């Protein structure tokens, strides 16, 4: 990003090709609307381009990129008269392994791959903070610490959200015929 | 910070696999538009920042140069325009227009003075314009009325009037000294050194001893005549002529000497000759008689010069 801010266009192409797919997954599954996802995705990258001179190398570009994307999603939620990223009621509950159902089996995953809307429908059943944590974890590939730093919360809270989210996702995905 | 490789021991690896299986592709048009926007942003940076910094001095230079040139032009032309009689007659629009354009209206005068520039002064053209001459200089440089110029413009020789704008004062060459043809005229104004000047009481007699035309054109203390209007000047000319005629009678032939008053009439002139003869001044008596006969060749008198 520093190279691009210095005038290297090829650096931006490399940066974009590295992060475009994960970012689009994050945005697409967050808003559950393709046209809106396109608009938000483009707007996020335009903001990155516009704020290129403000980028500081101390922060990882991934965290900076998804912070912009998250703020843009929050603005979108506010425009939609929707409470953005509401907290789940069971954040403070201790996560136990017994609450987590068994992982999905490969045949189940192969079946879900034929149902593109199955994952999206399951994600929409999650609270916003859990869905955000799941998307940052599985779509953006962030670690728990990175997610905690991005959403400005504790790592244990992020873990809790992830475990509850995974439990619900597995249940929802198994219920899909 | 790329996506970490999936680990089989992770409890949520199945969720990762589900996301991998349902990965949505980024539309190609979005890729193109975003990359184009990124390159456009860099182009804008190159167009705005470095060229703007480098072009700023060069773009400001003509502005400052033009401003400085305008100010210098105004400063140079302002005294000329303020002191010019035309400036009081013309409107401010013409003045402002003249300050922004070449000094075309003043060109004849200025060019004329540039042919004989005053050494070391840029303002010589303005200082030597006819309208800016001091009254004294104006009088000295102005040709006296001659037979060719007449007395029509003598009213303009008044010092105060010479400073005021006049419709006849447009042509500066009329008021500038004429090189050779009018050379005698300044002599008439200041003909003699101060020591050689004749008192005004005697000067008043001088015109009477001169022909009428000559007396009119070369009266040394006749500067007061210049203040008269043409009508009054003509009257003055008539008065001078009559004075000179009567003066010729009073002085007995216009010699200009009071001792020649006996020549006022033939009788007194003969009487003077007789007196010279009686006093034994025969040579002087003969000269006077010769002059007498030259003036009065047919005058009959009983006086006869004594024989040698």
Tab-separated table of C-alpha atoms in Angstrom:
chain	number	residue	atom	x	y	z
A	1	UNK	CA	0.000	0.000	0.000
A	2	UNK	CA	2.899	2.320	0.677
A	3	UNK	CA	4.247	1.550	-2.766
A	4	UNK	CA	0.897	2.391	-4.296
A	5	UNK	CA	0.683	5.614	-2.313
A	6	UNK	CA	4.093	6.424	-3.707
A	7	UNK	CA	2.803	6.091	-7.253
A	8	UNK	CA	3.263	2.389	-8.034
A	9	UNK	CA	0.113	1.241	-9.799
A	10	UNK	CA	1.337	-2.333	-10.054
A	11	UNK	CA	1.525	-2.521	-6.279
A	12	UNK	CA	-2.159	-1.809	-6.051
A	13	UNK	CA	-2.991	-4.493	-8.580
A	14	UNK	CA	-1.063	-6.977	-6.541
A	15	UNK	CA	-2.732	-5.829	-3.374
A	16	UNK	CA	-6.154	-5.971	-4.937
A	17	UNK	CA	-5.749	-9.447	-6.352
A	18	UNK	CA	-4.657	-10.665	-2.956
A	19	UNK	CA	-7.624	-9.317	-0.981
A	20	UNK	CA	-10.458	-8.971	-3.445
A	21	UNK	CA	-12.032	-12.394	-3.056
A	22	UNK	CA	-12.042	-12.473	0.735
A	23	UNK	CA	-13.364	-8.969	0.964
A	24	UNK	CA	-16.123	-9.666	-1.476
A	25	UNK	CA	-17.150	-12.778	0.485
A	26	UNK	CA	-17.223	-10.788	3.671
A	27	UNK	CA	-19.368	-8.059	2.164
A	28	UNK	CA	-21.600	-10.343	0.149
A	29	UNK	CA	-22.477	-12.585	3.100
A	30	UNK	CA	-22.877	-9.616	5.372
A	31	UNK	CA	-25.520	-7.823	3.354
A	32	UNK	CA	-27.060	-10.837	1.588
A	33	UNK	CA	-27.750	-8.834	-1.551
A	34	UNK	CA	-25.652	-9.027	-4.655
A	35	UNK	CA	-26.284	-5.540	-5.998
A	36	UNK	CA	-25.725	-4.028	-2.590
A	37	UNK	CA	-22.598	-6.117	-2.189
A	38	UNK	CA	-21.248	-4.814	-5.480
A	39	UNK	CA	-21.940	-1.266	-4.473
A	40	UNK	CA	-20.416	-1.633	-1.049
A	41	UNK	CA	-17.444	-3.561	-2.361
A	42	UNK	CA	-16.634	-0.916	-4.922
A	43	UNK	CA	-17.150	1.845	-2.413
A	44	UNK	CA	-14.753	0.215	0.021
A	45	UNK	CA	-12.018	0.014	-2.546
A	46	UNK	CA	-12.616	3.566	-3.650
A	47	UNK	CA	-12.253	4.637	-0.063
A	48	UNK	CA	-9.009	2.723	0.117
A	49	UNK	CA	-7.782	4.507	-2.975
A	50	UNK	CA	-8.873	7.851	-1.659
A	51	UNK	CA	-7.278	7.300	1.751
A	52	UNK	CA	-4.014	5.941	0.362
A	53	UNK	CA	-2.014	8.865	1.706
A	54	UNK	CA	-3.401	8.286	5.195
A	55	UNK	CA	-2.310	4.680	5.411
A	56	UNK	CA	0.182	4.009	8.150
A	57	UNK	CA	2.465	1.061	7.878
A	58	UNK	CA	2.204	0.301	11.598
A	59	UNK	CA	-1.222	-1.266	11.082
A	60	UNK	CA	-1.564	-4.327	8.838
A	61	UNK	CA	-3.257	-3.570	5.572
A	62	UNK	CA	-5.736	-6.404	6.183
A	63	UNK	CA	-6.935	-4.826	9.391
A	64	UNK	CA	-7.115	-1.402	7.755
A	65	UNK	CA	-9.017	-2.755	4.767
A	66	UNK	CA	-11.627	-4.585	6.833
A	67	UNK	CA	-11.994	-1.678	9.204
A	68	UNK	CA	-13.031	0.396	6.245
A	69	UNK	CA	-15.339	-2.342	5.065
A	70	UNK	CA	-16.882	-2.754	8.495
A	71	UNK	CA	-17.546	0.944	8.843
A	72	UNK	CA	-19.101	0.975	5.436
A	73	UNK	CA	-21.359	-1.897	6.412
A	74	UNK	CA	-22.353	-0.120	9.599
A	75	UNK	CA	-23.285	2.918	7.532
A	76	UNK	CA	-25.285	0.646	5.271
A	77	UNK	CA	-27.116	-0.867	8.202
A	78	UNK	CA	-27.951	2.561	9.519
A	79	UNK	CA	-29.313	3.568	6.162
A	80	UNK	CA	-31.433	0.431	6.169
A	81	UNK	CA	-32.904	1.401	9.555
A	82	UNK	CA	-31.444	-1.676	11.009
A	83	UNK	CA	-29.553	-2.122	14.257
A	84	UNK	CA	-26.024	-2.774	13.148
A	85	UNK	CA	-24.210	-5.761	14.455
A	86	UNK	CA	-26.389	-6.407	17.473
A	87	UNK	CA	-24.832	-8.432	20.165
A	88	UNK	CA	-25.998	-11.868	20.860
A	89	UNK	CA	-27.428	-12.675	24.246
A	90	UNK	CA	-25.068	-15.477	24.950
A	91	UNK	CA	-21.761	-13.661	24.565
A	92	UNK	CA	-21.003	-13.888	28.210
A	93	UNK	CA	-21.952	-17.493	28.512
A	94	UNK	CA	-19.018	-19.865	28.689
A	95	UNK	CA	-18.421	-21.752	25.521
A	96	UNK	CA	-18.399	-25.434	26.069
A	97	UNK	CA	-17.622	-28.164	23.657
A	98	UNK	CA	-20.857	-29.871	24.450
A	99	UNK	CA	-22.776	-27.042	22.841
A	100	UNK	CA	-21.067	-27.575	19.542
A	101	UNK	CA	-22.626	-30.183	17.328
A	102	UNK	CA	-20.521	-32.519	15.305
A	103	UNK	CA	-18.661	-31.043	12.369
A	104	UNK	CA	-20.173	-31.324	8.924
A	105	UNK	CA	-19.155	-34.374	7.020
A	106	UNK	CA	-17.572	-34.211	3.571
A	107	UNK	CA	-20.681	-35.487	1.850
A	108	UNK	CA	-22.698	-32.845	3.602
A	109	UNK	CA	-20.255	-30.178	2.475
A	110	UNK	CA	-20.411	-31.447	-1.079
A	111	UNK	CA	-24.162	-31.297	-0.935
A	112	UNK	CA	-24.083	-27.740	0.386
A	113	UNK	CA	-21.808	-26.709	-2.452
A	114	UNK	CA	-24.681	-27.405	-4.822
A	115	UNK	CA	-26.878	-25.081	-2.777
A	116	UNK	CA	-25.323	-21.686	-3.003
A	117	UNK	CA	-28.036	-20.078	-0.961
A	118	UNK	CA	-27.804	-22.615	1.880
A	119	UNK	CA	-24.810	-20.954	3.514
A	120	UNK	CA	-26.325	-17.517	3.053
A	121	UNK	CA	-29.578	-18.594	4.625
A	122	UNK	CA	-27.740	-20.100	7.570
A	123	UNK	CA	-25.682	-16.956	8.058
A	124	UNK	CA	-28.812	-14.847	8.156
A	125	UNK	CA	-29.980	-16.771	11.163
A	126	UNK	CA	-26.977	-15.607	13.150
A	127	UNK	CA	-26.854	-12.464	15.212
A	128	UNK	CA	-24.893	-9.733	13.537
A	129	UNK	CA	-21.882	-9.885	15.821
A	130	UNK	CA	-21.668	-13.653	15.466
A	131	UNK	CA	-22.104	-13.474	11.733
A	132	UNK	CA	-19.444	-10.806	11.576
A	133	UNK	CA	-17.075	-12.926	13.601
A	134	UNK	CA	-17.722	-15.967	11.438
A	135	UNK	CA	-17.232	-13.987	8.226
A	136	UNK	CA	-14.025	-12.386	9.465
A	137	UNK	CA	-12.800	-15.750	10.571
A	138	UNK	CA	-13.822	-17.958	7.643
A	139	UNK	CA	-14.243	-15.566	4.758
A	140	UNK	CA	-11.478	-13.057	5.535
A	141	UNK	CA	-9.255	-15.642	7.176
A	142	UNK	CA	-8.486	-13.539	10.253
A	143	UNK	CA	-7.225	-14.903	13.498
A	144	UNK	CA	-9.103	-14.466	16.759
A	145	UNK	CA	-6.695	-11.754	17.844
A	146	UNK	CA	-7.104	-9.874	14.608
A	147	UNK	CA	-10.864	-10.068	14.855
A	148	UNK	CA	-10.717	-8.891	18.440
A	149	UNK	CA	-8.608	-5.927	17.429
A	150	UNK	CA	-10.827	-5.061	14.532
A	151	UNK	CA	-14.139	-5.174	16.385
A	152	UNK	CA	-12.521	-3.676	19.470
A	153	UNK	CA	-13.443	-6.458	21.856
A	154	UNK	CA	-11.716	-9.221	23.759
A	155	UNK	CA	-10.357	-12.343	22.196
A	156	UNK	CA	-12.464	-14.561	24.460
A	157	UNK	CA	-15.574	-12.771	23.354
A	158	UNK	CA	-14.613	-13.389	19.771
A	159	UNK	CA	-14.068	-17.034	20.533
A	160	UNK	CA	-17.429	-17.225	22.200
A	161	UNK	CA	-19.127	-15.642	19.236
A	162	UNK	CA	-17.381	-17.990	16.906
A	163	UNK	CA	-18.373	-21.092	18.801
A	164	UNK	CA	-21.977	-20.113	19.085
A	165	UNK	CA	-22.014	-19.142	15.448
A	166	UNK	CA	-20.454	-22.397	14.318
A	167	UNK	CA	-22.958	-24.388	16.374
A	168	UNK	CA	-25.879	-22.587	14.786
A	169	UNK	CA	-24.461	-22.822	11.329
A	170	UNK	CA	-24.015	-26.559	11.591
A	171	UNK	CA	-27.520	-26.961	12.830
A	172	UNK	CA	-28.966	-24.788	10.132
A	173	UNK	CA	-26.947	-26.384	7.363
A	174	UNK	CA	-27.989	-29.843	8.444
A	175	UNK	CA	-31.611	-28.835	8.459
A	176	UNK	CA	-31.446	-27.774	4.836
A	177	UNK	CA	-33.023	-30.484	2.759
B	1	UNK	CA	-2.116	-11.214	5.792
B	2	UNK	CA	-3.474	-13.906	3.599
B	3	UNK	CA	-5.850	-16.553	4.537
B	4	UNK	CA	-4.308	-19.129	6.698
B	5	UNK	CA	-4.220	-22.653	5.449
B	6	UNK	CA	-6.913	-24.852	6.859
B	7	UNK	CA	-5.836	-27.198	9.535
B	8	UNK	CA	-7.598	-30.509	9.946
B	9	UNK	CA	-7.474	-30.315	13.690
B	10	UNK	CA	-9.415	-27.065	13.770
B	11	UNK	CA	-12.908	-27.613	15.110
B	12	UNK	CA	-14.453	-25.268	12.521
B	13	UNK	CA	-12.654	-26.680	9.500
B	14	UNK	CA	-15.947	-27.903	8.108
B	15	UNK	CA	-17.227	-24.307	8.088
B	16	UNK	CA	-14.151	-23.272	6.210
B	17	UNK	CA	-14.837	-25.949	3.680
B	18	UNK	CA	-18.416	-24.763	3.319
B	19	UNK	CA	-17.198	-21.200	2.643
B	20	UNK	CA	-14.702	-22.501	0.150
B	21	UNK	CA	-17.385	-24.455	-1.624
B	22	UNK	CA	-19.724	-21.441	-1.772
B	23	UNK	CA	-17.220	-18.811	-2.674
B	24	UNK	CA	-18.671	-16.057	-4.815
B	25	UNK	CA	-16.526	-14.580	-7.509
B	26	UNK	CA	-15.899	-10.873	-7.800
B	27	UNK	CA	-17.531	-9.462	-10.928
B	28	UNK	CA	-14.988	-8.675	-13.606
B	29	UNK	CA	-16.419	-5.236	-14.275
B	30	UNK	CA	-15.844	-4.334	-10.643
B	31	UNK	CA	-12.236	-5.393	-10.925
B	32	UNK	CA	-11.733	-3.274	-14.008
B	33	UNK	CA	-13.439	-0.225	-12.598
B	34	UNK	CA	-11.542	-0.376	-9.336
B	35	UNK	CA	-8.191	-0.828	-11.006
B	36	UNK	CA	-9.004	1.980	-13.385
B	37	UNK	CA	-9.956	4.200	-10.481
B	38	UNK	CA	-6.678	3.392	-8.772
B	39	UNK	CA	-4.658	4.340	-11.827
B	40	UNK	CA	-6.720	7.446	-12.353
B	41	UNK	CA	-5.978	8.489	-8.804
B	42	UNK	CA	-2.281	8.184	-9.441
B	43	UNK	CA	-2.616	10.144	-12.642
B	44	UNK	CA	-4.412	12.861	-10.739
B	45	UNK	CA	-1.631	12.909	-8.211
B	46	UNK	CA	0.943	13.319	-10.921
B	47	UNK	CA	-1.119	15.967	-12.622
B	48	UNK	CA	-1.876	17.921	-9.489
B	49	UNK	CA	0.965	17.738	-7.051
B	50	UNK	CA	4.305	17.624	-8.882
B	51	UNK	CA	3.305	19.681	-11.907
B	52	UNK	CA	1.430	22.117	-9.714
B	53	UNK	CA	4.468	22.655	-7.549
B	54	UNK	CA	6.757	23.022	-10.502
B	55	UNK	CA	4.346	25.072	-12.542
B	56	UNK	CA	3.327	27.335	-9.760
B	57	UNK	CA	6.309	29.672	-10.001
B	58	UNK	CA	6.203	29.768	-13.750
B	59	UNK	CA	2.485	30.433	-13.771
B	60	UNK	CA	2.791	33.125	-11.153
B	61	UNK	CA	5.701	34.799	-12.866
B	62	UNK	CA	3.734	36.180	-15.808
B	63	UNK	CA	1.062	37.367	-13.434
B	64	UNK	CA	3.532	39.221	-11.278
B	65	UNK	CA	5.388	40.471	-14.292
B	66	UNK	CA	2.220	41.754	-15.862
B	67	UNK	CA	1.175	43.402	-12.644
B	68	UNK	CA	4.551	45.044	-12.198
B	69	UNK	CA	4.569	46.215	-15.784
B	70	UNK	CA	1.111	47.686	-15.407
B	71	UNK	CA	2.091	49.499	-12.233
B	72	UNK	CA	5.242	50.849	-13.839
B	73	UNK	CA	3.296	52.023	-16.847
B	74	UNK	CA	0.728	53.748	-14.684
B	75	UNK	CA	3.437	55.397	-12.595
B	76	UNK	CA	5.177	56.647	-15.714
B	77	UNK	CA	2.046	57.931	-17.371
B	78	UNK	CA	0.266	59.271	-14.332
B	79	UNK	CA	2.286	62.521	-14.006
B	80	UNK	CA	1.996	63.100	-17.713
B	81	UNK	CA	-1.713	62.555	-17.703
B	82	UNK	CA	-2.274	64.627	-14.592
B	83	UNK	CA	-0.282	67.585	-15.885
B	84	UNK	CA	-1.621	67.413	-19.369
B	85	UNK	CA	-4.394	69.891	-20.104
B	86	UNK	CA	-6.159	67.246	-22.096
B	87	UNK	CA	-6.515	65.152	-18.989
B	88	UNK	CA	-8.695	67.812	-17.414
B	89	UNK	CA	-10.784	67.998	-20.502
B	90	UNK	CA	-11.053	64.318	-21.148
B	91	UNK	CA	-12.889	61.837	-19.052
B	92	UNK	CA	-11.411	59.383	-16.677
B	93	UNK	CA	-12.230	56.563	-19.026
B	94	UNK	CA	-9.944	57.968	-21.626
B	95	UNK	CA	-7.320	58.502	-19.014
B	96	UNK	CA	-7.514	54.927	-17.879
B	97	UNK	CA	-7.519	53.806	-21.443
B	98	UNK	CA	-4.477	55.869	-22.168
B	99	UNK	CA	-2.725	54.383	-19.191
B	100	UNK	CA	-3.254	50.896	-20.531
B	101	UNK	CA	-2.380	51.597	-24.089
B	102	UNK	CA	0.486	53.128	-25.885
B	103	UNK	CA	0.730	56.858	-25.383
B	104	UNK	CA	-0.559	57.515	-28.858
B	105	UNK	CA	-2.193	60.895	-28.113
B	106	UNK	CA	1.044	62.299	-26.765
B	107	UNK	CA	3.111	60.731	-29.477
B	108	UNK	CA	3.697	63.848	-31.585
B	109	UNK	CA	5.020	65.828	-28.688
B	110	UNK	CA	6.930	62.998	-27.178
B	111	UNK	CA	8.531	61.984	-30.425
B	112	UNK	CA	9.502	65.517	-31.089
B	113	UNK	CA	11.295	65.722	-27.785
B	114	UNK	CA	12.889	62.347	-28.095
B	115	UNK	CA	14.750	63.645	-31.057
B	116	UNK	CA	16.527	65.972	-28.676
B	117	UNK	CA	16.536	63.993	-25.456
B	118	UNK	CA	17.491	65.614	-22.259
B	119	UNK	CA	20.557	63.840	-20.871
B	120	UNK	CA	19.988	61.432	-18.065
B	121	UNK	CA	16.336	61.958	-17.501
B	122	UNK	CA	13.615	59.595	-18.450
B	123	UNK	CA	11.043	62.260	-17.821
B	124	UNK	CA	12.500	64.640	-20.332
B	125	UNK	CA	9.632	64.149	-22.748
B	126	UNK	CA	7.114	65.005	-20.115
B	127	UNK	CA	9.127	67.894	-18.769
B	128	UNK	CA	9.660	69.396	-22.154
B	129	UNK	CA	6.190	69.212	-23.452
B	130	UNK	CA	4.832	72.549	-24.390
B	131	UNK	CA	2.042	72.354	-21.897
B	132	UNK	CA	4.453	71.844	-19.067
B	133	UNK	CA	6.732	74.747	-19.754
B	134	UNK	CA	6.948	77.253	-17.043
B	135	UNK	CA	5.492	80.643	-17.853
B	136	UNK	CA	8.933	82.132	-18.231
B	137	UNK	CA	10.157	79.371	-20.439
B	138	UNK	CA	6.968	79.498	-22.372
B	139	UNK	CA	7.426	83.164	-23.026
B	140	UNK	CA	11.011	82.774	-24.026
B	141	UNK	CA	10.349	79.898	-26.284
B	142	UNK	CA	7.340	81.455	-27.881
B	143	UNK	CA	8.045	83.324	-31.064
B	144	UNK	CA	7.106	86.930	-31.106
B	145	UNK	CA	4.500	87.986	-33.578
B	146	UNK	CA	5.959	88.665	-36.928
B	147	UNK	CA	4.522	89.598	-40.209
B	148	UNK	CA	3.826	85.989	-40.960
B	149	UNK	CA	2.299	85.078	-37.630
B	150	UNK	CA	0.602	88.313	-36.861
B	151	UNK	CA	-0.985	89.247	-33.605
B	152	UNK	CA	-3.833	86.821	-33.711
B	153	UNK	CA	-2.393	84.514	-31.071
B	154	UNK	CA	-0.759	87.072	-28.894
B	155	UNK	CA	-3.315	86.575	-26.185
B	156	UNK	CA	-1.863	83.126	-25.655
B	157	UNK	CA	1.430	84.663	-24.639
B	158	UNK	CA	-0.081	85.683	-21.363
B	159	UNK	CA	1.747	83.568	-18.805
B	160	UNK	CA	-1.340	82.615	-16.885
B	161	UNK	CA	-3.260	81.850	-19.990
B	162	UNK	CA	-0.386	79.867	-21.362
B	163	UNK	CA	-0.735	77.523	-18.430
B	164	UNK	CA	-4.447	77.112	-18.866
B	165	UNK	CA	-5.848	74.728	-21.440
B	166	UNK	CA	-6.752	76.462	-24.614
B	167	UNK	CA	-8.216	75.172	-27.793
B	168	UNK	CA	-5.361	76.852	-29.626
B	169	UNK	CA	-2.745	75.212	-27.450
B	170	UNK	CA	-3.093	71.744	-28.867
B	171	UNK	CA	-0.335	72.124	-31.324
B	172	UNK	CA	2.770	72.169	-29.238
B	173	UNK	CA	4.916	73.169	-32.129
B	174	UNK	CA	3.299	76.568	-32.192
B	175	UNK	CA	4.598	77.226	-28.740
B	176	UNK	CA	7.944	75.577	-29.080
B	177	UNK	CA	10.912	77.661	-30.132
B	178	UNK	CA	11.379	77.817	-33.814
B	179	UNK	CA	14.909	77.150	-34.798
B	180	UNK	CA	15.951	79.653	-37.423
B	181	UNK	CA	13.079	81.619	-38.857
B	182	UNK	CA	12.040	83.016	-35.529
B	183	UNK	CA	15.521	83.520	-34.221
B	184	UNK	CA	15.194	87.300	-33.961
B	185	UNK	CA	12.097	86.998	-31.893
B	186	UNK	CA	13.759	85.906	-28.649
B	187	UNK	CA	16.107	88.829	-29.084
B	188	UNK	CA	13.142	91.081	-28.972
B	189	UNK	CA	12.078	89.576	-25.685
B	190	UNK	CA	15.404	89.707	-24.009
B	191	UNK	CA	17.487	91.830	-26.361
B	192	UNK	CA	20.081	93.309	-24.085
B	193	UNK	CA	21.966	92.482	-20.981
B	194	UNK	CA	20.689	93.977	-17.796
B	195	UNK	CA	23.350	96.672	-17.780
B	196	UNK	CA	22.649	97.747	-21.317
B	197	UNK	CA	18.933	98.062	-20.844
B	198	UNK	CA	17.467	101.479	-21.300
B	199	UNK	CA	15.153	102.779	-18.577
B	200	UNK	CA	11.555	102.297	-19.350
B	201	UNK	CA	10.970	106.026	-19.491
B	202	UNK	CA	13.376	106.274	-22.363
B	203	UNK	CA	12.273	103.046	-23.931
B	204	UNK	CA	8.832	104.467	-24.274
B	205	UNK	CA	10.297	106.951	-26.707
B	206	UNK	CA	12.083	104.403	-28.791
B	207	UNK	CA	9.079	103.230	-30.758
B	208	UNK	CA	8.506	106.783	-31.858
B	209	UNK	CA	11.925	106.823	-33.458
B	210	UNK	CA	11.291	103.687	-35.418
B	211	UNK	CA	9.087	102.759	-38.246
B	212	UNK	CA	5.672	101.552	-37.266
B	213	UNK	CA	6.129	97.950	-38.212
B	214	UNK	CA	9.522	97.669	-36.620
B	215	UNK	CA	8.373	99.244	-33.444
B	216	UNK	CA	5.563	96.799	-33.092
B	217	UNK	CA	7.666	93.721	-33.402
B	218	UNK	CA	10.570	94.659	-31.226
B	219	UNK	CA	9.416	96.514	-28.217
B	220	UNK	CA	11.658	95.307	-25.437
B	221	UNK	CA	9.386	96.042	-22.558
B	222	UNK	CA	6.366	95.358	-24.584
B	223	UNK	CA	5.500	92.161	-22.774
B	224	UNK	CA	2.455	93.896	-21.472
B	225	UNK	CA	1.252	93.971	-25.024
B	226	UNK	CA	1.035	90.215	-25.068
B	227	UNK	CA	-1.685	90.287	-22.491
B	228	UNK	CA	-3.980	92.228	-24.745
B	229	UNK	CA	-6.583	90.682	-26.872
B	230	UNK	CA	-6.200	90.960	-30.628
B	231	UNK	CA	-8.608	93.865	-30.696
B	232	UNK	CA	-6.778	95.713	-27.998
B	233	UNK	CA	-3.502	94.922	-29.676
B	234	UNK	CA	-4.680	96.440	-32.915
B	235	UNK	CA	-5.805	99.487	-31.005
B	236	UNK	CA	-2.424	99.563	-29.389
B	237	UNK	CA	-0.825	99.371	-32.819
B	238	UNK	CA	-2.884	102.349	-33.978
B	239	UNK	CA	-1.963	104.242	-30.865
B	240	UNK	CA	1.660	103.470	-31.448
B	241	UNK	CA	1.438	104.723	-34.987
B	242	UNK	CA	-0.177	107.973	-33.935
B	243	UNK	CA	2.310	108.369	-31.132
B	244	UNK	CA	5.136	107.851	-33.534
B	245	UNK	CA	3.726	110.435	-35.928
B	246	UNK	CA	3.333	112.968	-33.200
B	247	UNK	CA	6.728	112.019	-31.827
B	248	UNK	CA	8.259	112.607	-35.201
B	249	UNK	CA	6.839	116.088	-35.106
B	250	UNK	CA	7.979	116.656	-31.572
B	251	UNK	CA	11.472	115.419	-32.159
B	252	UNK	CA	11.848	117.042	-35.515
B	253	UNK	CA	12.308	114.029	-37.741
B	254	UNK	CA	12.339	111.121	-35.374
B	255	UNK	CA	15.958	111.100	-34.359
B	256	UNK	CA	14.911	110.191	-30.924
B	257	UNK	CA	16.918	112.960	-29.274
B	258	UNK	CA	15.272	115.796	-27.334
B	259	UNK	CA	17.909	118.120	-28.572
B	260	UNK	CA	16.404	117.847	-32.020
B	261	UNK	CA	13.087	119.286	-30.931
B	262	UNK	CA	13.755	122.360	-33.038
B	263	UNK	CA	13.150	120.318	-36.097
B	264	UNK	CA	9.466	120.210	-35.140
B	265	UNK	CA	8.831	122.981	-37.598
B	266	UNK	CA	10.686	124.644	-40.400
B	267	UNK	CA	10.729	127.977	-38.629
B	268	UNK	CA	12.325	126.648	-35.496
B	269	UNK	CA	14.724	124.568	-37.563
B	270	UNK	CA	15.801	127.704	-39.508
B	271	UNK	CA	15.974	129.548	-36.223
B	272	UNK	CA	18.326	126.912	-34.842
B	273	UNK	CA	20.486	127.171	-37.947
B	274	UNK	CA	20.624	130.937	-37.549
B	275	UNK	CA	21.572	130.483	-33.936
B	276	UNK	CA	24.403	128.169	-34.917
B	277	UNK	CA	25.580	130.673	-37.474
B	278	UNK	CA	25.567	133.489	-34.969
B	279	UNK	CA	27.512	131.385	-32.520
B	280	UNK	CA	30.105	130.754	-35.193
B	281	UNK	CA	29.368	127.070	-35.595
B	282	UNK	CA	29.322	127.224	-39.305
B	283	UNK	CA	30.100	123.650	-40.020
B	284	UNK	CA	27.235	122.477	-37.802
B	285	UNK	CA	25.012	125.139	-39.360
B	286	UNK	CA	25.773	123.904	-42.825
B	287	UNK	CA	24.999	120.335	-41.864
B	288	UNK	CA	21.742	121.371	-40.332
B	289	UNK	CA	20.853	123.421	-43.350
B	290	UNK	CA	21.622	120.544	-45.644
B	291	UNK	CA	19.357	118.308	-43.600
B	292	UNK	CA	16.765	121.053	-43.507
B	293	UNK	CA	16.742	121.344	-47.260
B	294	UNK	CA	16.540	117.639	-47.554
B	295	UNK	CA	13.358	117.720	-45.499
B	296	UNK	CA	12.018	121.012	-46.692
B	297	UNK	CA	13.447	121.506	-50.209
B	298	UNK	CA	10.885	124.154	-51.234
B	299	UNK	CA	10.674	126.076	-48.015
B	300	UNK	CA	11.251	129.755	-48.716
B	301	UNK	CA	13.281	131.650	-46.171
B	302	UNK	CA	15.345	134.772	-46.055
B	303	UNK	CA	18.128	133.011	-44.188
B	304	UNK	CA	21.225	132.351	-46.148
B	305	UNK	CA	24.299	130.571	-45.033
B	306	UNK	CA	27.350	132.752	-44.844
B	307	UNK	CA	29.942	132.245	-47.430
B	308	UNK	CA	33.000	130.227	-46.536
